[in-house]
Amino acid sequence: MTRQIPSITVRGSAGRDGTMLFDGLEMKIDAGQWTCLLGPSGVGKSTLLRLLAGLDTHVEFTGTIETSDGLALAGRVSYMAQSDLLMPWATIMDNVGLGGRLRGEKPNHRRLQRVIRDVGLGDHAAKRPSQLSGGQRQRAALARTMMEDTPVVLLDEPFSSLDARTSFDMQELVARHLAGRTTLLVTHDPGEAVRLCHHIYVLRQGRVEGVESLSPPFPRHYSDPDVFAIQNRLMKRIREDAE
């Protein structure tokens, strides 16, 4: 993995056809830590991730995206979208190793098999996406992201299709695997945010606001009373904002 692990600062506004999605946004994503962006659907969370990933957003962004090392993000970012985006004609093994193949890298079969086994798909590596459940496909997408050796990782609702037990297991696995990387997680789940993230922001009414979070170590255990306390305060705040 690239030795330089940058922090990222985003400042600016984004909109389309005269309608602002977010305005005057300012958010810092600290180096080597997990940052979470919470908020209801349609407020611009996924748009912000796509901006950072250098993907088309269909909005006009006015502002700056700066890294602490002054280098461009291009080529240093892994991105997991809400949909699994698996290639339907390829096996799970080929899907998980797709990034390396596209870059012309020599396959690391041992690591590839280990990551697939870690996400619980060891018996499904030769199958195609149509032969898997939605949760299994999402685990395959997580494995593909984990295979990417980048200093910056962007995760858009990565655990949303998983049952509760599998979600907890995958959260802990991914948190361990991505430790030390600059990670931005988008989620609707306050509990997930509190368990995993050093810093939590809420995007609402076009503005982003930092809220309380716990101190390391992460991930916190799901039964941690501090997780419940902050989760409940966050949920209350989000519900009040929606009224």
CSV table of C-alpha atoms in Angstrom, one decimal:
chain,number,residue,atom,x,y,z
A,1,MET,CA,0.0,0.0,0.0
A,2,THR,CA,1.2,3.5,-0.7
A,3,ARG,CA,3.0,4.8,2.3
A,4,GLN,CA,1.5,8.3,2.1
A,5,ILE,CA,-2.0,8.2,3.8
A,6,PRO,CA,-3.5,11.6,3.2
A,7,SER,CA,-6.3,13.5,4.9
A,8,ILE,CA,-8.8,15.1,2.6
A,9,THR,CA,-10.6,18.4,3.0
A,10,VAL,CA,-13.7,19.1,1.0
A,11,ARG,CA,-15.1,22.6,0.6
A,12,GLY,CA,-17.8,23.8,-1.7
A,13,SER,CA,-21.3,23.6,-3.1
A,14,ALA,CA,-23.1,21.3,-5.5
A,15,GLY,CA,-26.4,21.6,-7.4
A,16,ARG,CA,-28.3,20.9,-10.6
A,17,ASP,CA,-30.7,23.0,-12.7
A,18,GLY,CA,-30.6,25.8,-10.1
A,19,THR,CA,-31.3,23.5,-7.1
A,20,MET,CA,-28.6,23.2,-4.5
A,21,LEU,CA,-27.8,19.8,-3.2
A,22,PHE,CA,-25.4,21.1,-0.6
A,23,ASP,CA,-24.1,24.5,0.0
A,24,GLY,CA,-21.1,25.8,1.9
A,25,LEU,CA,-20.0,22.3,2.8
A,26,GLU,CA,-16.7,21.9,4.7
A,27,MET,CA,-15.6,18.5,5.9
A,28,LYS,CA,-12.3,17.0,6.9
A,29,ILE,CA,-11.6,13.3,6.4
A,30,ASP,CA,-8.7,12.5,8.7
A,31,ALA,CA,-5.7,10.5,7.6
A,32,GLY,CA,-5.7,6.8,8.6
A,33,GLN,CA,-9.1,7.0,10.3
A,34,TRP,CA,-12.8,6.2,9.6
A,35,THR,CA,-15.1,9.1,9.0
A,36,CYS,CA,-18.9,8.7,8.7
A,37,LEU,CA,-21.4,10.7,6.8
A,38,LEU,CA,-25.0,10.2,8.0
A,39,GLY,CA,-28.2,11.7,6.7
A,40,PRO,CA,-31.5,10.8,4.9
A,41,SER,CA,-31.7,9.8,1.3
A,42,GLY,CA,-31.4,12.4,-1.4
A,43,VAL,CA,-29.2,14.9,0.6
A,44,GLY,CA,-26.0,14.3,-1.4
A,45,LYS,CA,-24.1,11.7,0.5
A,46,SER,CA,-23.5,9.4,-2.5
A,47,THR,CA,-22.8,12.4,-4.7
A,48,LEU,CA,-20.0,13.5,-2.4
A,49,LEU,CA,-18.5,10.0,-2.5
A,50,ARG,CA,-18.6,10.1,-6.3
A,51,LEU,CA,-17.0,13.5,-6.4
A,52,LEU,CA,-14.1,12.1,-4.3
A,53,ALA,CA,-13.9,9.0,-6.5
A,54,GLY,CA,-13.6,11.2,-9.6
A,55,LEU,CA,-16.8,9.7,-11.1
A,56,ASP,CA,-19.7,11.4,-12.9
A,57,THR,CA,-22.2,13.0,-10.5
A,58,HIS,CA,-24.6,14.8,-12.9
A,59,VAL,CA,-24.2,17.9,-10.6
A,60,GLU,CA,-22.1,21.0,-10.8
A,61,PHE,CA,-19.6,21.2,-8.0
A,62,THR,CA,-18.0,24.5,-7.1
A,63,GLY,CA,-15.2,24.2,-4.6
A,64,THR,CA,-12.0,22.4,-3.7
A,65,ILE,CA,-10.9,18.9,-2.8
A,66,GLU,CA,-7.5,19.1,-1.1
A,67,THR,CA,-5.2,16.4,0.2
A,68,SER,CA,-2.7,16.9,3.0
A,69,ASP,CA,0.2,15.6,0.8
A,70,GLY,CA,-0.8,17.8,-2.2
A,71,LEU,CA,-1.2,14.9,-4.5
A,72,ALA,CA,-4.2,14.1,-6.6
A,73,LEU,CA,-6.7,11.4,-5.4
A,74,ALA,CA,-6.9,9.8,-8.8
A,75,GLY,CA,-5.4,6.3,-8.7
A,76,ARG,CA,-5.4,6.3,-4.9
A,77,VAL,CA,-9.1,5.6,-4.2
A,78,SER,CA,-11.2,2.4,-3.9
A,79,TYR,CA,-14.9,2.9,-4.2
A,80,MET,CA,-17.8,0.6,-3.2
A,81,ALA,CA,-21.1,1.7,-4.6
A,82,GLN,CA,-24.6,0.9,-3.1
A,83,SER,CA,-25.2,-1.7,-5.8
A,84,ASP,CA,-22.7,-4.5,-6.0
A,85,LEU,CA,-21.7,-3.8,-9.7
A,86,LEU,CA,-20.5,-7.4,-10.2
A,87,MET,CA,-19.9,-8.5,-13.7
A,88,PRO,CA,-22.7,-11.1,-14.4
A,89,TRP,CA,-20.7,-13.2,-16.8
A,90,ALA,CA,-17.6,-13.6,-14.4
A,91,THR,CA,-17.1,-15.9,-11.5
A,92,ILE,CA,-16.9,-14.5,-8.0
A,93,MET,CA,-13.2,-15.2,-8.0
A,94,ASP,CA,-12.8,-13.2,-11.2
A,95,ASN,CA,-15.0,-10.4,-9.9
A,96,VAL,CA,-13.1,-10.0,-6.7
A,97,GLY,CA,-9.8,-9.9,-8.5
A,98,LEU,CA,-11.1,-7.6,-11.3
A,99,GLY,CA,-9.1,-4.5,-10.3
A,100,GLY,CA,-5.8,-6.1,-10.5
A,101,ARG,CA,-6.6,-7.7,-13.8
A,102,LEU,CA,-7.6,-4.4,-15.3
A,103,ARG,CA,-4.3,-2.9,-14.2
A,104,GLY,CA,-2.4,-5.9,-15.7
A,105,GLU,CA,-1.0,-7.0,-12.4
A,106,LYS,CA,0.0,-10.6,-11.7
A,107,PRO,CA,-2.8,-12.3,-9.7
A,108,ASN,CA,-2.1,-13.0,-6.0
A,109,HIS,CA,-4.1,-16.2,-5.9
A,110,ARG,CA,-3.4,-16.9,-2.2
A,111,ARG,CA,-4.5,-13.4,-1.1
A,112,LEU,CA,-7.5,-13.6,-3.4
A,113,GLN,CA,-8.6,-16.9,-1.9
A,114,ARG,CA,-8.1,-15.7,1.6
A,115,VAL,CA,-10.2,-12.6,1.2
A,116,ILE,CA,-13.0,-14.6,-0.5
A,117,ARG,CA,-12.9,-17.1,2.4
A,118,ASP,CA,-12.8,-14.3,5.0
A,119,VAL,CA,-16.1,-12.9,3.7
A,120,GLY,CA,-17.7,-16.4,3.8
A,121,LEU,CA,-17.8,-17.1,0.1
A,122,GLY,CA,-15.1,-19.8,-0.1
A,123,ASP,CA,-17.6,-22.4,-1.3
A,124,HIS,CA,-19.0,-19.9,-3.9
A,125,ALA,CA,-15.8,-18.7,-5.7
A,126,ALA,CA,-16.6,-20.5,-8.9
A,127,LYS,CA,-20.2,-19.3,-9.0
A,128,ARG,CA,-21.6,-16.4,-11.0
A,129,PRO,CA,-23.5,-13.5,-9.3
A,130,SER,CA,-26.9,-14.8,-10.5
A,131,GLN,CA,-26.3,-17.9,-8.3
A,132,LEU,CA,-25.9,-15.9,-5.1
A,133,SER,CA,-28.3,-14.0,-2.8
A,134,GLY,CA,-28.2,-10.3,-2.5
A,135,GLY,CA,-26.3,-10.4,0.7
A,136,GLN,CA,-23.7,-12.8,-0.8
A,137,ARG,CA,-23.2,-10.5,-3.8
A,138,GLN,CA,-22.7,-7.6,-1.4
A,139,ARG,CA,-20.1,-9.6,0.5
A,140,ALA,CA,-18.4,-10.3,-2.9
A,141,ALA,CA,-18.3,-6.5,-3.6
A,142,LEU,CA,-16.8,-6.0,-0.1
A,143,ALA,CA,-14.1,-8.5,-0.9
A,144,ARG,CA,-13.3,-6.8,-4.2
A,145,THR,CA,-12.9,-3.5,-2.3
A,146,MET,CA,-10.7,-5.2,0.3
A,147,MET,CA,-8.5,-6.5,-2.5
A,148,GLU,CA,-7.7,-2.9,-3.6
A,149,ASP,CA,-4.5,-1.7,-2.0
A,150,THR,CA,-5.3,2.0,-1.9
A,151,PRO,CA,-4.7,4.6,0.9
A,152,VAL,CA,-8.2,6.0,0.5
A,153,VAL,CA,-11.4,4.0,0.6
A,154,LEU,CA,-15.0,5.2,0.0
A,155,LEU,CA,-17.9,3.0,1.2
A,156,ASP,CA,-21.5,3.7,0.2
A,157,GLU,CA,-23.9,1.7,2.4
A,158,PRO,CA,-21.6,-1.4,2.3
A,159,PHE,CA,-23.5,-3.5,4.9
A,160,SER,CA,-27.1,-2.5,4.0
A,161,SER,CA,-28.1,-5.9,2.3
A,162,LEU,CA,-26.7,-8.1,5.1
A,163,ASP,CA,-28.6,-9.6,8.0
A,164,ALA,CA,-27.8,-8.4,11.4
A,165,ARG,CA,-25.3,-11.1,12.4
A,166,THR,CA,-23.5,-11.0,9.1
A,167,SER,CA,-23.4,-7.2,9.1
A,168,PHE,CA,-21.6,-7.2,12.5
A,169,ASP,CA,-19.1,-9.8,11.3
A,170,MET,CA,-18.4,-7.9,8.1
A,171,GLN,CA,-18.1,-4.6,9.9
A,172,GLU,CA,-15.4,-6.1,12.1
A,173,LEU,CA,-13.6,-7.8,9.3
A,174,VAL,CA,-13.6,-4.7,7.0
A,175,ALA,CA,-12.6,-2.4,9.9
A,176,ARG,CA,-9.6,-4.7,10.6
A,177,HIS,CA,-8.6,-5.0,7.0
A,178,LEU,CA,-8.8,-1.2,6.3
A,179,ALA,CA,-7.2,-0.1,9.6
A,180,GLY,CA,-4.8,2.7,8.9
A,181,ARG,CA,-6.4,3.9,5.7
A,182,THR,CA,-8.4,7.1,5.2
A,183,THR,CA,-11.9,5.7,5.0
A,184,LEU,CA,-15.2,7.6,4.4
A,185,LEU,CA,-18.4,5.6,5.2
A,186,VAL,CA,-21.9,6.6,4.1
A,187,THR,CA,-24.7,5.0,6.1
A,188,HIS,CA,-28.2,5.6,7.3
A,189,ASP,CA,-27.4,3.6,10.5
A,190,PRO,CA,-26.3,5.6,13.5
A,191,GLY,CA,-25.2,2.5,15.4
A,192,GLU,CA,-23.0,1.5,12.5
A,193,ALA,CA,-21.5,5.0,12.5
A,194,VAL,CA,-20.8,5.0,16.2
A,195,ARG,CA,-19.3,1.5,16.2
A,196,LEU,CA,-16.9,2.1,13.4
A,197,CYS,CA,-16.0,5.7,13.0
A,198,HIS,CA,-13.6,8.1,14.7
A,199,HIS,CA,-15.5,11.1,13.3
A,200,ILE,CA,-19.2,11.4,12.4
A,201,TYR,CA,-20.8,14.1,10.3
A,202,VAL,CA,-24.6,14.6,9.6
A,203,LEU,CA,-25.6,16.1,6.2
A,204,ARG,CA,-28.9,17.8,6.4
A,205,GLN,CA,-30.6,20.7,4.7
A,206,GLY,CA,-27.6,21.2,2.5
A,207,ARG,CA,-25.2,21.6,5.4
A,208,VAL,CA,-22.8,19.2,7.1
A,209,GLU,CA,-22.3,19.2,10.8
A,210,GLY,CA,-19.8,17.3,13.0
A,211,VAL,CA,-21.5,15.4,15.9
A,212,GLU,CA,-20.2,13.5,18.9
A,213,SER,CA,-18.3,10.2,18.5
A,214,LEU,CA,-16.4,7.7,20.6
A,215,SER,CA,-12.7,7.4,21.0
A,216,PRO,CA,-10.6,4.3,19.9
A,217,PRO,CA,-10.4,1.4,19.8
A,218,PHE,CA,-12.7,0.5,16.9
A,219,PRO,CA,-14.8,-1.3,16.0
A,220,ARG,CA,-16.7,-1.0,19.3
A,221,HIS,CA,-18.6,-4.1,20.5
A,222,TYR,CA,-22.3,-4.0,19.6
A,223,SER,CA,-23.2,-4.3,23.3
A,224,ASP,CA,-21.1,-1.4,24.4
A,225,PRO,CA,-23.4,0.9,26.5
A,226,ASP,CA,-21.6,4.0,25.1
A,227,VAL,CA,-22.5,2.9,21.6
A,228,PHE,CA,-26.2,2.7,22.6
A,229,ALA,CA,-26.1,6.1,24.3
A,230,ILE,CA,-24.6,8.0,21.4
A,231,GLN,CA,-26.6,6.0,18.9
A,232,ASN,CA,-29.9,6.9,20.6
A,233,ARG,CA,-28.9,10.6,20.8
A,234,LEU,CA,-28.0,10.6,17.1
A,235,MET,CA,-31.3,8.8,16.2
A,236,LYS,CA,-33.3,11.4,18.2
A,237,ARG,CA,-31.5,14.2,16.4
A,238,ILE,CA,-32.0,12.8,13.0
A,239,ARG,CA,-35.7,12.2,13.7
A,240,GLU,CA,-36.1,15.8,15.0
A,241,ASP,CA,-34.4,17.1,11.8
A,242,ALA,CA,-36.9,15.2,9.7
A,243,GLU,CA,-40.0,16.7,11.4
